[in-house]
Every structure is written in C-alpha cells, then in structure tokens.
Coordinates of C-alpha atoms in Angstrom, one line a residue:
Chain I
X1 CA 106.0 101.6 92.7
X2 CA 102.2 101.6 92.9
X3 CA 101.5 98.0 92.1
X4 CA 98.1 96.5 92.6
X5 CA 97.6 92.7 92.4
X6 CA 94.4 90.6 92.1
X7 CA 93.9 87.0 92.8
X8 CA 92.7 84.9 91.1
X9 CA 93.2 86.3 87.5
X10 CA 90.4 84.1 86.3
X11 CA 87.9 81.8 87.9
X12 CA 85.1 79.5 86.7
X13 CA 82.4 78.5 89.2
X14 CA 79.0 76.9 89.2
X15 CA 75.8 78.7 89.6
X16 CA 74.9 79.1 93.3
X17 CA 78.4 79.0 94.7
X18 CA 80.4 81.9 96.1
X19 CA 83.7 83.3 94.8
X20 CA 86.2 85.6 96.6
X21 CA 88.5 87.9 94.8
X22 CA 91.4 89.5 96.6
X23 CA 92.9 92.9 95.8
X24 CA 96.3 93.9 97.2
X25 CA 98.4 97.1 97.0
X26 CA 101.9 95.6 97.0
X27 CA 104.1 98.6 97.7
X28 CA 101.9 101.2 99.2
X29 CA 99.1 101.6 101.8
X30 CA 95.8 102.4 100.4
X31 CA 93.1 103.7 102.7
X32 CA 90.6 103.6 99.9
X33 CA 90.0 100.8 97.3
X34 CA 87.5 100.7 94.6
X35 CA 85.7 97.8 92.9
X36 CA 84.5 98.0 89.3
X37 CA 83.1 95.6 86.8
X38 CA 83.6 95.8 83.1
X39 CA 81.6 94.3 80.2
X40 CA 83.1 93.7 76.8
X41 CA 83.8 96.9 75.0
X42 CA 82.4 99.0 77.7
X43 CA 84.0 101.3 80.2
X44 CA 84.4 100.5 83.8
X45 CA 81.3 100.6 86.1
X46 CA 82.0 101.6 89.7
X47 CA 80.4 99.0 92.1
X48 CA 81.6 100.2 95.5
X49 CA 84.0 102.1 97.5
X50 CA 86.0 100.3 100.2
X51 CA 87.6 102.1 103.1
X52 CA 89.9 100.4 105.6
X53 CA 88.1 99.6 108.8
X54 CA 84.6 100.7 107.7
X55 CA 81.7 99.4 105.7
X56 CA 81.8 99.7 102.0
X57 CA 79.7 102.2 100.1
X58 CA 77.8 100.7 97.2
X59 CA 76.7 102.5 94.1
X60 CA 73.1 102.7 93.3
X61 CA 71.8 99.5 91.8
X62 CA 74.6 97.3 93.3
X63 CA 73.2 94.6 95.6
X64 CA 75.1 94.8 99.0
X65 CA 74.2 91.3 100.0
X66 CA 75.4 89.8 96.7
X67 CA 78.7 91.6 96.5
X68 CA 80.3 91.5 99.9
X69 CA 83.3 93.8 100.3
X70 CA 85.8 93.7 103.2
X71 CA 88.7 96.0 103.6
X72 CA 90.6 94.1 106.2
X73 CA 93.9 96.2 106.2
X74 CA 95.5 99.1 104.4
X75 CA 96.8 96.7 101.7
X76 CA 93.9 94.2 101.2
X77 CA 90.3 94.4 100.1
X78 CA 88.2 91.4 99.1
X79 CA 85.1 91.1 97.1
X80 CA 82.9 88.0 97.5
X81 CA 80.3 87.3 94.9
X82 CA 77.6 85.3 96.8
X83 CA 75.3 82.8 95.2
X84 CA 76.7 83.6 91.8
X85 CA 74.6 83.3 88.7
X86 CA 75.5 83.4 84.9
X87 CA 74.6 87.1 84.7
X88 CA 77.4 87.8 87.3
X89 CA 80.0 86.7 84.8
X90 CA 82.1 89.7 84.1
X91 CA 85.6 91.2 84.4
X92 CA 86.0 92.6 88.0
X93 CA 88.8 95.2 88.6
X94 CA 89.9 96.7 91.8
X95 CA 91.9 100.0 92.2
X96 CA 93.7 101.5 95.1
X97 CA 94.4 105.2 95.8
X98 CA 97.7 106.8 96.6
X99 CA 97.1 110.4 97.2
X100 CA 95.0 111.6 94.2
X101 CA 96.2 108.9 91.9
X102 CA 94.3 105.7 91.5
X103 CA 96.0 102.5 90.4
X104 CA 94.3 99.4 89.0
X105 CA 94.8 95.7 89.4
X106 CA 95.1 93.4 86.4
X107 CA 91.5 92.3 86.8
X108 CA 89.6 89.0 87.5
X109 CA 87.5 87.2 84.9
X110 CA 84.7 85.5 86.4
X111 CA 82.6 82.9 84.5
X112 CA 79.6 81.4 86.2
X113 CA 78.4 78.2 84.5
Chain S
X1 CA 74.2 113.7 78.2
X2 CA 77.1 111.9 79.8
X3 CA 79.3 113.8 82.3
X4 CA 82.4 112.9 80.3
X5 CA 82.3 112.4 76.5
X6 CA 84.9 110.6 74.6
X7 CA 85.0 109.4 70.9
X8 CA 84.9 105.6 70.8
X9 CA 87.0 105.4 67.7
X10 CA 88.6 103.2 66.4
X11 CA 91.4 105.7 65.7
X12 CA 93.8 104.2 63.2
X13 CA 97.2 105.7 62.6
X14 CA 100.5 104.6 60.9
X15 CA 103.5 103.9 63.1
X16 CA 105.4 106.9 64.0
X17 CA 102.4 109.3 63.7
X18 CA 101.1 111.4 66.6
X19 CA 98.0 110.0 68.2
X20 CA 95.6 112.7 69.4
X21 CA 92.9 111.9 72.0
X22 CA 90.5 114.1 73.8
X23 CA 87.6 114.2 76.2
X24 CA 85.0 116.9 77.0
X25 CA 83.2 117.1 80.3
X26 CA 80.4 119.0 81.8
X27 CA 81.1 119.1 85.6
X28 CA 83.1 122.2 86.4
X29 CA 84.1 120.8 89.8
X30 CA 86.5 118.2 88.3
X31 CA 90.0 119.2 89.3
X32 CA 92.0 115.9 88.7
X33 CA 92.5 114.5 85.3
X34 CA 93.9 111.2 84.3
X35 CA 94.6 109.2 81.3
X36 CA 94.7 105.4 81.4
X37 CA 95.7 102.8 78.8
X38 CA 93.9 99.5 78.8
X39 CA 95.0 96.5 76.8
X40 CA 92.4 93.8 76.1
X41 CA 91.5 91.7 79.3
X42 CA 93.9 93.8 81.5
X43 CA 93.4 96.4 84.1
X44 CA 93.8 100.0 83.2
X45 CA 97.4 101.5 83.5
X46 CA 97.8 105.1 84.7
X47 CA 99.7 107.1 82.0
X48 CA 99.2 110.7 83.0
X49 CA 97.8 112.6 85.9
X50 CA 97.3 116.3 85.9
X51 CA 95.8 118.8 88.2
X52 CA 93.9 122.0 87.0
X53 CA 94.8 123.5 83.6
X54 CA 98.0 123.4 81.7
X55 CA 100.3 120.9 80.0
X56 CA 102.2 118.0 81.3
X57 CA 104.9 116.0 79.4
X58 CA 106.2 112.6 80.2
X59 CA 108.4 110.9 77.6
X60 CA 106.2 110.4 74.4
X61 CA 103.1 111.6 76.3
X62 CA 101.8 115.0 76.6
X63 CA 98.5 115.8 78.5
X64 CA 96.7 119.1 78.2
X65 CA 93.8 120.5 80.4
X66 CA 91.7 123.4 79.4
X67 CA 89.3 123.9 82.2
X68 CA 87.7 127.0 80.6
X69 CA 86.6 124.8 77.7
X70 CA 86.1 121.7 79.8
X71 CA 88.4 119.8 77.4
X72 CA 91.4 117.6 77.9
X73 CA 93.8 116.0 75.4
X74 CA 96.4 113.3 75.3
X75 CA 99.1 113.3 72.6
X76 CA 101.3 110.3 71.9
X77 CA 104.4 111.0 69.8
X78 CA 106.2 108.6 67.7
X79 CA 103.4 106.0 68.0
X80 CA 104.3 102.3 68.1
X81 CA 102.2 99.3 67.4
X82 CA 102.5 98.5 71.2
X83 CA 100.5 101.7 71.8
X84 CA 97.5 99.9 70.2
X85 CA 94.9 99.8 73.1
X86 CA 91.9 101.5 74.5
X87 CA 92.6 104.9 76.1
X88 CA 90.4 106.0 78.9
X89 CA 90.1 109.5 80.2
X90 CA 89.0 109.9 83.9
X91 CA 88.5 112.8 86.2
X92 CA 87.5 113.5 89.7
X93 CA 86.9 116.2 92.4
X94 CA 88.1 115.9 95.9
X95 CA 84.5 116.3 97.3
X96 CA 83.6 113.0 95.5
X97 CA 86.2 111.2 97.6
X98 CA 88.5 110.2 94.7
X99 CA 85.7 108.5 92.8
X100 CA 86.6 108.6 89.2
X101 CA 84.2 109.5 86.3
X102 CA 85.4 107.8 83.2
X103 CA 85.0 108.5 79.5
X104 CA 83.9 105.6 77.4
X105 CA 87.3 105.1 76.0
X106 CA 88.9 105.4 72.5
X107 CA 90.2 102.4 70.8
X108 CA 93.6 103.2 69.0
X109 CA 95.2 101.0 66.3
X110 CA 98.8 101.8 65.3
X111 CA 99.7 100.0 62.1
X112 CA 103.2 99.0 61.4

C-alpha cells in the first residue's frame, strides 16, 4: 500500500509554454500533498503544500503565478509550470501524507529548451 | 547552521558490512523521524518511521532516535550492492502540518 504516481515521468517543452504534472495517491486518500523540486546532488526543496479543496500554501521565494497548484480531489494534485523557462528545468517530486507518514512519487524530470 | 545536519559522504562499505548513518538536529520540537532511500533519478522511498525516542527494527534496518542528544541513526545490516543509494533523514513536528525538514543526504556505496 501507499503508492504515489506521477505523470509524466519526463517532459521536454519549449520556452514559454506551460506544462502540467499530475500526482496521484493510488491506494489511499491524501488530504495533504506536497510539491518539491530537486537539483542534481542536492536535497529536496519544498515548493508548496497542497490541501484538498483549498488554496495551496507556497514556500517563501516560490512564485505562485508561475507554479499553479490544484488539489482537485483526495487522490489528485496537479502542478502547472506556466511560461516555462530553461531555469525551471529540474526534477519535480510530489508526496502524499497518510497519517504522519509521507510517501513520494517517482518524480518528473522537466527540461525546458 | 542548518536545522538538520547529515554527512554527505560518500560512505563506501564492502558487501555484507553494517552501514551506519546518522543525523543531528537543532529543533527540539521535532517528534517524527523518517529515513528515506533515494536512487538516482527516482523519488525517495520511505524506509523507516519512528516517533519519539527509542529503537525500531524492520528486517535489515534499525532506526534509533535519541531526543536528548538530538541525534538519529539508521543501521543497515548485511548490506547489499542494491543498497547503494542516497539516504535522507527527515523529521517533522505536528505543528508544522506534516512539513518535513530534510538532511542533505548521505551517498552510500556498497561494493561487491
């Protein structure tokens, strides 16, 4: 149990376009999901907290209008990177909470050309 | 000073050896402690979860928490080459709404 999926696993897009990443908890309901980004050989950096039915809470320094988060149901949260630029290229990982435990998705590698 | 300190390694051990990992932290409010394993280009996998001080064992893994010293450990017995990965400690307190504070990760290499 406690499986989290992400789609797509990797995506290449052109500068200026938008990309949507989906995060799903497959076998449990998650009232809270988190979005992280990770640069090579670095630890995870929390971007935002996503709660079902309410607006996401963004960490300091994360642009709300650039990284749109929607938590449509207890099993689905989406992250949309709007007007992507090469500096947005990164590994994006979501997680979902079950009680006090947090389970991570496999990650999405975004490359902006 | 970071809230959670973790030696980045790499830690290289021969197959079959015990891998010893640890983290220190400064926030005494942390109550929940986790260890994750992350392979390259993959999401972290939850290995162990502990609450408050004490030991917890699960198969080849043993997690220890010493809240008085603000020190947590993970031991991996009978290490295998497949254990080669980056190990992340993480911790939280309920007041933070399940937000995790991570250590920087320790890279482990188990040589056959």
